[in-house]
Short mmCIF file of C-alpha atoms and ligand atoms in Angstrom, two decimals:
data_model
loop_
_atom_site.label_atom_id
_atom_site.label_comp_id
_atom_site.label_asym_id
_atom_site.label_seq_id
_atom_site.Cartn_x
_atom_site.Cartn_y
_atom_site.Cartn_z
CA MET A 469 7.76 -23.03 3.66
CA PRO A 470 4.86 -21.03 2.23
CA ALA A 471 4.90 -17.30 1.69
CA TYR A 472 2.82 -14.97 3.88
CA ALA A 473 1.13 -12.14 2.02
CA ILE A 474 0.25 -8.97 3.89
CA ILE A 475 -2.47 -7.18 1.93
CA GLY A 476 -4.18 -3.87 2.55
CA GLY A 477 -7.88 -4.71 2.89
CA GLN A 478 -9.30 -1.21 2.38
CA TRP A 479 -8.12 1.95 0.53
CA GLY A 480 -4.48 1.83 1.69
CA ASP A 481 -2.76 3.20 4.79
CA GLU A 482 -4.14 0.41 6.97
CA GLY A 483 -0.86 0.19 8.89
CA LYS A 484 0.85 -2.46 6.69
CA GLY A 485 4.30 -0.96 7.39
CA LYS A 486 3.95 -1.41 11.17
CA ILE A 487 2.58 -4.94 10.73
CA VAL A 488 5.30 -5.97 8.28
CA ASP A 489 7.99 -4.64 10.65
CA TYR A 490 6.43 -6.51 13.54
CA LEU A 491 5.92 -9.81 11.67
CA SER A 492 9.41 -9.71 10.08
CA ALA A 493 11.01 -10.65 13.43
CA SER A 494 10.86 -14.26 12.24
CA ALA A 495 11.12 -13.73 8.48
CA ASP A 496 14.03 -14.43 6.14
CA LEU A 497 12.85 -12.41 3.21
CA VAL A 498 10.51 -9.40 2.93
CA VAL A 499 9.39 -8.55 -0.56
CA ARG A 500 7.50 -5.74 -2.34
CA PHE A 501 5.55 -6.90 -5.39
CA SER A 502 3.46 -3.97 -6.63
CA GLY A 503 3.02 -0.22 -6.67
CA GLY A 504 5.88 2.21 -6.32
CA ASN A 505 6.60 5.30 -4.24
CA ASN A 506 2.94 6.16 -4.14
CA ALA A 507 3.10 3.92 -1.08
CA GLY A 508 4.09 5.39 2.24
CA HIS A 509 4.67 2.77 4.96
CA THR A 510 5.39 3.98 8.48
CA VAL A 511 7.59 2.03 10.87
CA ILE A 512 8.16 3.13 14.46
CA ASN A 513 10.63 1.02 16.42
CA THR A 514 13.63 1.35 18.74
CA GLN A 515 15.60 3.02 15.91
CA GLY A 516 13.08 5.81 15.38
CA GLU A 517 10.27 6.68 13.01
CA PHE A 518 10.63 5.95 9.30
CA LYS A 519 8.41 6.30 6.24
CA PHE A 520 9.36 3.94 3.40
CA HIS A 521 8.09 4.27 -0.07
CA LEU A 522 10.03 1.48 -1.81
CA ILE A 523 12.32 -0.44 0.58
CA PRO A 524 10.49 -3.30 2.28
CA CYS A 525 9.71 -2.60 5.99
CA GLY A 526 11.51 -5.76 7.20
CA VAL A 527 14.85 -4.05 6.65
CA PHE A 528 15.40 -3.39 10.39
CA TRP A 529 15.79 -7.12 11.12
CA PRO A 530 19.41 -8.02 10.35
CA GLN A 531 18.53 -11.54 9.17
CA VAL A 532 16.10 -10.27 6.53
CA THR A 533 16.91 -9.96 2.83
CA CYS A 534 14.76 -7.22 1.24
CA VAL A 535 13.57 -7.67 -2.33
CA ILE A 536 11.88 -5.23 -4.68
CA GLY A 537 10.17 -7.46 -7.23
CA ASN A 538 9.39 -7.15 -10.93
CA GLY A 539 5.85 -5.84 -10.33
CA VAL A 540 7.08 -2.65 -8.66
CA VAL A 541 7.78 0.55 -10.52
CA VAL A 542 10.89 2.18 -9.14
CA ASP A 543 11.89 5.83 -9.07
CA PRO A 544 15.66 5.46 -8.60
CA ASP A 545 15.98 8.84 -6.83
CA VAL A 546 13.58 7.66 -4.16
CA PHE A 547 15.27 4.25 -3.97
CA LEU A 548 18.71 5.86 -3.49
CA GLU A 549 17.38 8.32 -0.88
CA GLU A 550 16.06 5.43 1.18
CA ILE A 551 19.35 3.54 0.81
CA GLN A 552 21.18 6.64 2.02
CA LEU A 553 18.83 7.00 4.97
CA LEU A 554 19.40 3.41 6.00
CA GLU A 555 23.16 3.70 5.64
CA ALA A 556 23.09 6.85 7.84
CA GLU A 557 21.36 4.64 10.47
CA GLY A 558 24.21 2.14 10.18
CA ILE A 559 21.97 -0.48 8.51
CA ASP A 560 23.55 -2.94 6.13
CA THR A 561 22.02 -2.31 2.70
CA SER A 562 23.83 -5.13 0.94
CA ARG A 563 20.67 -7.12 1.93
CA VAL A 564 18.54 -5.05 -0.47
CA LYS A 565 17.95 -6.58 -3.90
CA LEU A 566 16.26 -4.87 -6.84
CA SER A 567 14.67 -6.89 -9.62
CA ASP A 568 16.25 -6.38 -13.05
CA LYS A 569 12.75 -6.73 -14.50
CA ALA A 570 11.10 -3.94 -12.47
CA HIS A 571 10.16 -0.85 -14.49
CA LEU A 572 11.54 2.60 -13.86
CA VAL A 573 9.51 5.67 -13.00
CA MET A 574 11.19 8.24 -15.29
CA PRO A 575 11.08 12.04 -14.89
CA TYR A 576 8.58 12.25 -17.78
CA HIS A 577 6.23 9.94 -15.94
CA THR A 578 6.04 12.30 -12.95
CA VAL A 579 5.53 15.32 -15.20
CA LEU A 580 2.76 13.53 -17.17
CA ASP A 581 1.05 12.29 -13.97
CA GLN A 582 0.75 15.90 -12.79
CA LEU A 583 -0.35 17.26 -16.18
CA GLU A 584 -2.94 14.53 -16.65
CA GLU A 585 -4.36 15.15 -13.17
CA LYS A 586 -4.64 18.90 -13.85
CA ALA A 587 -6.35 18.23 -17.16
CA ARG A 588 -8.93 15.99 -15.48
CA GLY A 589 -10.17 19.04 -13.60
CA THR A 590 -13.23 18.17 -11.48
CA GLU A 591 -12.86 14.53 -12.50
CA SER A 592 -9.38 14.25 -10.99
CA ILE A 593 -8.42 10.99 -9.30
CA GLY A 594 -6.28 12.62 -6.65
CA THR A 595 -3.18 10.65 -7.58
CA THR A 596 -0.04 10.99 -5.52
CA GLY A 597 1.63 12.72 -8.49
CA LYS A 598 4.56 10.32 -8.32
CA GLY A 599 4.34 9.15 -11.93
CA ILE A 600 2.97 5.72 -11.09
CA GLY A 601 0.08 5.59 -13.58
CA PRO A 602 2.12 6.75 -16.56
CA ALA A 603 4.93 4.29 -15.64
CA TYR A 604 2.48 1.36 -15.68
CA VAL A 605 0.94 2.66 -18.90
CA ASP A 606 4.35 2.44 -20.58
CA LYS A 607 4.91 -1.02 -19.09
CA VAL A 608 1.64 -2.30 -20.59
CA ALA A 609 2.28 -0.46 -23.88
CA ARG A 610 5.60 -2.31 -24.04
CA SER A 611 7.58 0.90 -24.18
CA GLY A 612 8.80 1.04 -20.60
CA ILE A 613 12.34 1.22 -19.29
CA ARG A 614 13.28 -1.68 -17.10
CA VAL A 615 15.92 -1.72 -14.40
CA TYR A 616 18.28 -3.85 -16.54
CA HIS A 617 18.28 -1.17 -19.22
CA LEU A 618 20.42 0.86 -16.80
CA LEU A 619 23.18 -1.68 -17.29
CA ASP A 620 23.44 -0.89 -21.03
CA GLN A 621 23.94 2.86 -21.25
CA LYS A 622 24.44 2.87 -25.05
CA GLY A 623 21.22 1.00 -25.74
CA LEU A 624 19.44 3.08 -23.16
CA ARG A 625 20.53 6.36 -24.77
CA GLU A 626 18.98 5.24 -28.10
CA LYS A 627 15.77 4.09 -26.43
CA LEU A 628 15.49 7.30 -24.39
CA GLU A 629 16.18 9.66 -27.32
CA SER A 630 13.16 8.30 -29.16
CA THR A 631 10.98 7.90 -26.10
CA ILE A 632 11.63 11.40 -24.78
CA ALA A 633 10.96 12.90 -28.24
CA LYS A 634 7.55 11.22 -28.21
CA LYS A 635 6.78 12.27 -24.64
CA ASN A 636 7.78 15.85 -25.45
CA GLU A 637 5.25 15.88 -28.30
CA VAL A 638 2.51 15.14 -25.77
CA ILE A 639 3.90 17.47 -23.07
CA THR A 640 4.30 20.45 -25.40
CA LYS A 641 1.45 19.97 -27.86
CA LEU A 642 -1.31 18.42 -25.78
CA TYR A 643 -0.54 20.14 -22.46
CA GLN A 644 1.36 23.25 -23.63
CA ALA A 645 3.99 22.56 -20.98
CA PRO A 646 7.77 22.99 -21.39
CA ALA A 647 9.71 20.17 -23.11
CA LEU A 648 12.03 18.02 -21.02
CA ASP A 649 15.76 17.98 -21.73
CA ALA A 650 16.71 14.56 -23.05
CA GLU A 651 20.41 14.98 -22.24
CA GLU A 652 19.61 15.85 -18.65
CA ILE A 653 17.56 12.65 -18.29
CA ILE A 654 20.20 10.53 -19.99
CA ALA A 655 22.84 11.95 -17.62
CA LYS A 656 20.56 11.10 -14.69
CA CYS A 657 20.35 7.51 -15.93
CA GLU A 658 24.12 7.30 -16.05
CA ASP A 659 24.33 8.50 -12.47
CA TRP A 660 21.61 6.01 -11.40
CA SER A 661 23.40 3.22 -13.20
CA SER A 662 26.66 3.80 -11.32
CA LYS A 663 24.87 3.93 -7.96
CA ILE A 664 22.27 1.23 -8.42
CA SER A 665 23.96 -1.58 -10.37
CA LYS A 666 25.20 -3.31 -7.20
CA PHE A 667 21.56 -3.89 -6.04
CA ILE A 668 20.32 -5.34 -9.35
CA GLN A 669 19.56 -9.05 -9.40
CA PRO A 670 17.18 -11.52 -10.98
CA ALA A 671 15.39 -11.04 -7.67
CA GLU A 672 12.44 -13.37 -8.34
CA MET A 673 14.86 -16.29 -8.44
CA ILE A 674 16.05 -15.36 -4.93
CA VAL A 675 12.44 -15.47 -3.73
CA ARG A 676 11.69 -18.83 -5.36
CA GLN A 677 14.97 -20.32 -4.15
CA SER A 678 14.31 -19.14 -0.59
CA LEU A 679 10.88 -20.73 -0.64
CA SER A 680 12.28 -24.03 -1.83
CA ASP A 681 15.01 -23.80 0.87
CA GLY A 682 12.20 -23.61 3.50
CA LYS A 683 12.77 -19.98 4.34
CA LYS A 684 9.99 -17.68 5.57
CA VAL A 685 8.99 -15.09 3.01
CA VAL A 686 6.78 -12.10 3.83
CA LEU A 687 5.14 -10.40 0.84
CA GLU A 688 4.58 -6.71 1.64
CA GLY A 689 1.50 -5.40 -0.11
CA ALA A 690 1.18 -1.75 -1.01
CA GLN A 691 -2.05 0.29 -1.43
CA GLY A 692 -5.21 -1.72 -0.75
CA ALA A 693 -7.62 -4.05 -2.44
CA LEU A 694 -10.21 -1.29 -3.01
CA LEU A 695 -7.59 0.65 -5.02
CA ASP A 696 -6.95 -2.37 -7.26
CA ILE A 697 -7.03 -1.52 -10.96
CA ASP A 698 -9.48 -4.42 -11.64
CA HIS A 699 -11.27 -4.96 -8.34
CA GLY A 700 -11.25 -1.49 -6.81
CA THR A 701 -13.53 1.48 -7.22
CA TYR A 702 -12.44 2.17 -10.84
CA PRO A 703 -11.48 4.73 -12.13
CA TYR A 704 -10.58 6.02 -8.61
CA VAL A 705 -7.87 3.43 -8.20
CA THR A 706 -4.15 3.00 -8.61
CA SER A 707 -2.63 1.48 -11.77
CA SER A 708 -1.48 -1.83 -10.31
CA SER A 709 -2.88 -4.98 -8.64
CA PRO A 710 -2.43 -4.58 -4.89
CA SER A 711 -4.66 -7.66 -4.29
CA ILE A 712 -3.29 -11.16 -3.96
CA GLY A 713 -3.13 -11.79 -7.72
CA GLY A 714 -0.53 -9.03 -7.97
CA ALA A 715 1.74 -10.96 -5.64
CA CYS A 716 1.94 -13.83 -8.15
CA THR A 717 2.53 -11.71 -11.25
CA GLY A 718 4.69 -9.19 -9.37
CA LEU A 719 7.13 -11.87 -8.25
CA GLY A 720 6.68 -14.77 -10.65
CA LEU A 721 5.31 -16.94 -7.83
CA PRO A 722 2.91 -19.82 -8.31
CA PRO A 723 -0.32 -19.25 -6.30
CA ALA A 724 0.22 -22.40 -4.25
CA ALA A 725 3.40 -20.82 -2.79
CA ILE A 726 1.18 -18.37 -0.94
CA GLN A 727 -0.64 -20.27 1.72
CA ASN A 728 -1.46 -17.46 4.13
CA VAL A 729 -3.08 -14.24 2.98
CA ILE A 730 -3.35 -11.71 5.78
CA GLY A 731 -5.73 -8.78 5.34
CA VAL A 732 -4.81 -5.63 7.23
CA PHE A 733 -7.79 -3.44 8.16
CA LYS A 734 -8.16 -0.26 10.19
CA ALA A 735 -10.83 -0.35 12.84
CA TYR A 736 -12.54 2.34 10.70
CA SER A 737 -12.03 3.50 7.10
CA THR A 738 -9.89 6.15 5.41
CA ARG A 739 -9.29 7.14 1.88
CA VAL A 740 -6.97 9.75 0.39
CA GLY A 741 -7.85 11.04 -3.08
CA SER A 742 -11.18 11.07 -4.92
CA GLY A 743 -13.84 8.37 -5.29
CA PRO A 744 -16.62 6.93 -3.23
CA LEU A 745 -16.18 6.29 0.49
CA PRO A 746 -19.71 5.05 1.41
CA THR A 747 -19.26 5.33 5.17
CA GLU A 748 -17.66 8.78 5.16
CA MET A 749 -18.31 10.56 8.48
CA ASP A 750 -19.84 13.97 8.87
CA GLU A 751 -17.11 16.62 8.82
CA SER A 752 -17.00 17.28 12.61
CA THR A 753 -16.63 13.59 13.51
CA ALA A 754 -14.06 13.10 10.71
CA THR A 755 -12.08 16.13 11.89
CA LYS A 756 -12.11 14.81 15.46
CA LEU A 757 -10.87 11.40 14.31
CA ARG A 758 -8.31 12.85 11.89
CA GLU A 759 -6.77 14.99 14.61
CA ILE A 760 -6.72 12.20 17.24
CA ALA A 761 -5.23 9.77 14.76
CA GLY A 762 -3.00 12.07 12.75
CA GLU A 763 -4.75 10.88 9.53
CA TYR A 764 -2.53 12.63 7.04
CA GLY A 765 -0.94 10.89 4.06
CA ALA A 766 2.58 9.44 4.63
CA THR A 767 3.51 10.21 0.99
CA THR A 768 1.74 13.47 0.19
CA GLY A 769 0.76 14.87 3.63
CA ARG A 770 -2.87 15.25 2.37
CA PRO A 771 -5.61 14.94 4.99
CA ARG A 772 -7.22 11.51 4.76
CA ARG A 773 -11.00 11.26 4.42
CA CYS A 774 -12.46 9.27 7.35
CA GLY A 775 -15.37 6.87 7.59
CA TRP A 776 -16.79 4.12 9.79
CA PHE A 777 -15.80 0.47 9.22
CA ASP A 778 -17.41 -0.77 5.98
CA GLY A 779 -18.43 -4.41 6.46
CA VAL A 780 -19.67 -4.82 2.91
CA ALA A 781 -16.43 -3.54 1.37
CA ALA A 782 -14.36 -5.62 3.87
CA LYS A 783 -16.25 -8.79 2.99
CA TYR A 784 -15.77 -8.11 -0.70
CA SER A 785 -12.06 -7.56 -0.12
CA ALA A 786 -11.85 -10.81 1.82
CA THR A 787 -13.54 -12.66 -1.05
CA VAL A 788 -11.21 -11.19 -3.72
CA ASN A 789 -8.13 -12.00 -1.66
CA GLY A 790 -9.09 -15.20 0.16
CA PHE A 791 -7.87 -13.86 3.51
CA THR A 792 -6.88 -16.54 5.96
CA SER A 793 -6.28 -14.08 8.82
CA LEU A 794 -7.13 -10.50 9.58
CA VAL A 795 -5.06 -7.86 11.41
CA LEU A 796 -7.02 -5.03 12.92
CA THR A 797 -5.09 -1.81 13.42
CA ARG A 798 -5.71 1.55 15.12
CA LEU A 799 -8.24 0.22 17.55
CA ASP A 800 -6.95 2.77 20.08
CA VAL A 801 -8.09 5.63 17.82
CA LEU A 802 -11.69 4.80 18.69
CA ASP A 803 -11.06 5.12 22.48
CA GLY A 804 -13.52 7.63 23.94
CA PHE A 805 -16.01 7.63 21.03
CA PRO A 806 -19.49 7.39 22.74
CA SER A 807 -20.80 5.08 20.04
CA ILE A 808 -19.32 3.41 16.97
CA LYS A 809 -21.04 2.59 13.69
CA ILE A 810 -20.41 -0.38 11.45
CA CYS A 811 -21.76 -0.62 7.92
CA THR A 812 -23.56 -3.95 7.51
CA GLY A 813 -25.33 -3.34 4.19
CA TYR A 814 -25.89 -1.07 1.23
CA LYS A 815 -29.20 0.11 -0.13
CA LEU A 816 -29.58 0.99 -3.74
CA ASN A 817 -32.84 2.59 -4.86
CA ASN A 818 -34.22 1.71 -1.41
CA LYS A 819 -33.48 -2.00 -1.81
CA ILE A 820 -30.81 -3.84 0.15
CA ILE A 821 -28.19 -5.19 -2.25
CA ASP A 822 -25.99 -8.19 -1.46
CA TYR A 823 -22.98 -7.29 -3.62
CA PHE A 824 -20.24 -4.68 -3.83
CA PRO A 825 -21.16 -2.57 -6.91
CA SER A 826 -18.84 -2.81 -9.89
CA SER A 827 -19.14 0.83 -10.78
CA ALA A 828 -17.95 3.74 -8.66
CA GLU A 829 -21.04 5.71 -9.74
CA GLU A 830 -23.38 3.00 -8.42
CA LEU A 831 -21.37 2.72 -5.21
CA ALA A 832 -21.64 6.47 -4.74
CA GLN A 833 -25.45 6.21 -5.02
CA CYS A 834 -25.70 3.62 -2.26
CA ASP A 835 -27.14 4.42 1.13
CA VAL A 836 -25.49 2.74 4.05
CA VAL A 837 -27.17 0.49 6.58
CA TYR A 838 -25.50 0.95 9.97
CA GLU A 839 -25.41 -1.02 13.16
CA GLU A 840 -24.45 1.13 16.16
CA LEU A 841 -22.42 -0.31 19.03
CA PRO A 842 -21.58 1.36 22.36
CA GLY A 843 -18.13 2.84 22.56
CA TRP A 844 -15.71 2.53 25.49
CA THR A 845 -14.10 4.92 27.93
CA ASP A 846 -11.22 2.84 29.32
CA PRO A 847 -8.31 2.97 26.88
CA THR A 848 -7.32 0.16 24.49
CA ALA A 849 -4.14 2.14 23.69
CA SER A 850 -1.00 0.08 24.22
CA ALA A 851 -2.95 -3.00 25.40
CA ARG A 852 -0.93 -6.21 24.98
CA ASN A 853 -3.60 -8.83 25.71
CA MET A 854 -7.34 -9.23 25.34
CA LYS A 855 -7.93 -9.11 29.08
CA GLN A 856 -6.80 -5.49 29.07
CA LEU A 857 -9.56 -4.46 26.64
CA PRO A 858 -12.86 -3.02 27.80
CA GLU A 859 -15.82 -5.33 27.24
CA GLU A 860 -17.30 -3.01 24.58
CA ALA A 861 -14.07 -3.10 22.58
CA VAL A 862 -14.11 -6.91 22.61
CA ARG A 863 -17.72 -6.79 21.42
CA TYR A 864 -16.76 -4.49 18.58
CA ILE A 865 -13.85 -6.73 17.48
CA THR A 866 -16.00 -9.85 17.67
CA ARG A 867 -18.70 -8.20 15.56
CA LEU A 868 -16.19 -7.12 12.88
CA GLN A 869 -14.80 -10.62 12.76
CA ASP A 870 -18.29 -12.10 12.35
CA ILE A 871 -19.20 -9.71 9.56
CA VAL A 872 -16.03 -10.34 7.55
CA GLY A 873 -16.03 -14.05 8.35
CA VAL A 874 -12.31 -14.33 8.85
CA PRO A 875 -10.49 -14.63 12.23
CA ILE A 876 -8.76 -11.55 13.62
CA ASP A 877 -5.36 -12.95 14.66
CA LEU A 878 -3.56 -9.75 15.55
CA ILE A 879 -4.75 -6.38 16.90
CA SER A 880 -2.67 -3.23 16.84
CA THR A 881 -3.20 -0.84 19.73
CA GLY A 882 -0.64 1.85 18.94
CA PRO A 883 1.89 2.88 16.29
CA GLU A 884 4.91 1.33 17.98
CA ARG A 885 6.23 -2.16 17.17
CA GLU A 886 5.29 -3.82 20.45
CA GLU A 887 1.83 -2.28 20.75
CA VAL A 888 -0.03 -5.41 19.62
CA ILE A 889 -2.31 -8.12 20.92
CA SER A 890 -1.33 -11.42 19.37
CA ILE A 891 -4.31 -13.79 19.37
CA ARG A 892 -2.92 -16.50 17.11
CA LYS A 893 0.61 -16.62 15.79
CA ILE A 894 0.54 -15.58 12.11
CA ILE A 895 4.05 -16.52 11.00
CA ARG A 896 4.83 -19.97 12.24
P1 GDP B 1746 0.54 1.76 5.44
O1 GDP B 1746 0.57 2.57 4.20
O2 GDP B 1746 -0.55 0.71 5.40
O3 GDP B 1746 1.85 1.24 5.87
O4 GDP B 1746 0.05 2.79 6.56
P2 GDP B 1746 0.64 4.29 6.80
O5 GDP B 1746 1.97 4.17 7.41
O6 GDP B 1746 0.48 5.11 5.60
O7 GDP B 1746 -0.42 4.81 7.86
C1 GDP B 1746 -0.66 4.15 9.06
C2 GDP B 1746 -0.43 5.13 10.20
O8 GDP B 1746 -0.98 4.56 11.40
C3 GDP B 1746 1.01 5.39 10.54
O9 GDP B 1746 1.11 6.70 10.98
C4 GDP B 1746 1.32 4.41 11.65
O10 GDP B 1746 2.37 4.88 12.48
C5 GDP B 1746 0.03 4.39 12.37
N1 GDP B 1746 -0.36 3.19 13.06
C6 GDP B 1746 -0.23 1.88 12.71
N2 GDP B 1746 -0.86 1.10 13.59
C7 GDP B 1746 -1.40 1.85 14.52
C8 GDP B 1746 -2.21 1.64 15.67
O11 GDP B 1746 -2.57 0.50 15.98
N3 GDP B 1746 -2.57 2.71 16.40
C9 GDP B 1746 -2.23 3.99 16.06
N4 GDP B 1746 -2.64 4.98 16.84
N5 GDP B 1746 -1.47 4.24 14.98
C10 GDP B 1746 -1.09 3.19 14.21
P1 IMO B 1747 0.00 2.69 0.85
O1 IMO B 1747 0.89 1.58 0.40
C1 IMO B 1747 -3.40 5.36 0.21
C2 IMO B 1747 -4.25 6.43 -3.95
C3 IMO B 1747 -4.04 7.88 -4.30
C4 IMO B 1747 -5.15 8.06 -5.34
C5 IMO B 1747 -5.10 6.73 -6.11
C6 IMO B 1747 -4.25 6.78 -7.38
O2 IMO B 1747 0.72 3.70 1.67
O3 IMO B 1747 -1.21 2.16 1.51
P2 IMO B 1747 -1.60 6.84 -7.77
O4 IMO B 1747 -0.57 7.88 -7.37
O5 IMO B 1747 -1.36 5.50 -7.26
O6 IMO B 1747 -1.89 6.85 -9.26
O7 IMO B 1747 -2.98 7.39 -7.10
O8 IMO B 1747 -4.51 5.79 -5.21
N1 IMO B 1747 -3.06 5.76 -3.36
C7 IMO B 1747 -2.97 5.48 -2.05
N2 IMO B 1747 -3.78 5.78 -1.01
N3 IMO B 1747 -2.24 4.60 0.39
C8 IMO B 1747 -1.47 4.25 -0.62
O9 IMO B 1747 -0.39 3.45 -0.49
C9 IMO B 1747 -1.76 4.74 -1.91
N4 IMO B 1747 -1.17 4.63 -3.13
C10 IMO B 1747 -2.01 5.22 -4.00
O10 IMO B 1747 -4.26 8.70 -3.17
O11 IMO B 1747 -6.40 8.16 -4.72
MG1 MG B 1748 0.57 4.56 3.57
#
């Protein structure tokens, strides 16, 4: 049975959490492969409203095993908080597995993330401040702490003593900030070790075995393709690979195991943090949309910047990921807008360009070519089939599908699990 990858097609917050929860009804495994607790995935179902940063959103289905793969960076405090929250809900957490190869987000990563952002001044990226960038830097520099290091406290003490001494040099000398207490961090690791060891597994083997046993595996993407370290709007990106390539490296999966790549897109665009958003709305329209939709970050609470649907960026994202299906979310948010714009092209120096610029500076210089479609007054909110949609909404959906060139197989019409229109079954 192939794996189904659910990938954010834009700048994150497309509604992946809701879609993963919905699609996991028929899954056996739900797996995170990249990012860390910079992600904030909202799930609203019969048990309430939850925001997960690390635990895969399939956890509410009792048949699902939840795996955090090697490509994820894990802050154990956040992991344990989520475990506690689930246990308080009476949910069996023995189904949660944490890869021994995943890297840890350590307290010095969080401190450095915040100091680096401050030092960037007007050039700041607008990171979530959760230590994600510095944790991936250490991973790539081959000086990271992996989950399995928690199982060898003596070795870990030695490693941490030298690592923290080096980090303190940077913290105190470069940033003139107070040094961190190595003993405090080592004691924290001992505590983490005693609480986390029961979840630690060679988790990638579980995923591969499940696939060869014919089980259904859902890969839960975090962030979005346009925040990808290689393919996103660099340097205004995250430090991992949220695109499909990250699913292979972040789980040790061969590409052929992933047959279906599902791109999740909002019916418009949002972005939280700095960097170009070519279709950004004027402030009064953005404020109206933000208030209707509650467009505030699930991780940091920051207001999200809002824009119209960007067809050029979406097509680029579909090319990078090879989407086989699209999911369109938050259609209901556009209910009542008198007209709706779609970006169909970019102009650079007054010439239409047929590519998504490699540089954020060039992207920021682009003018947007819009097509304007009539809005609709009858609500799409909570619709469960296409017949319930106003004609103009159907026209809008059809146009988006034509622009991106990939079928829209599922439409989300509200934040709750059952508020969807299923056009073609995604997980078979
Ligand atoms: P994720 O990071 O991609 O999982 O998305 P977030 O959870 O950060 O943000 C998506 C927000 O949209 C959440 O508040 C969801 O509850 C909400 N949401 C998801 N789908 C829909 C939808 O179709 N309509 C509306 N109105 N809200 C939705
Ligand atoms: P989900 O999974 C939206 C953004 C940050 C910032 C940039 C770098 O909920 O869609 P980082 O802390 O990763 O170094 O910040 O990336 N960012 C997200 N934006 N949704 C996310 O995750 C994000 N994760 C990171 O706002 O612009
Ligand atoms: Mg989010």
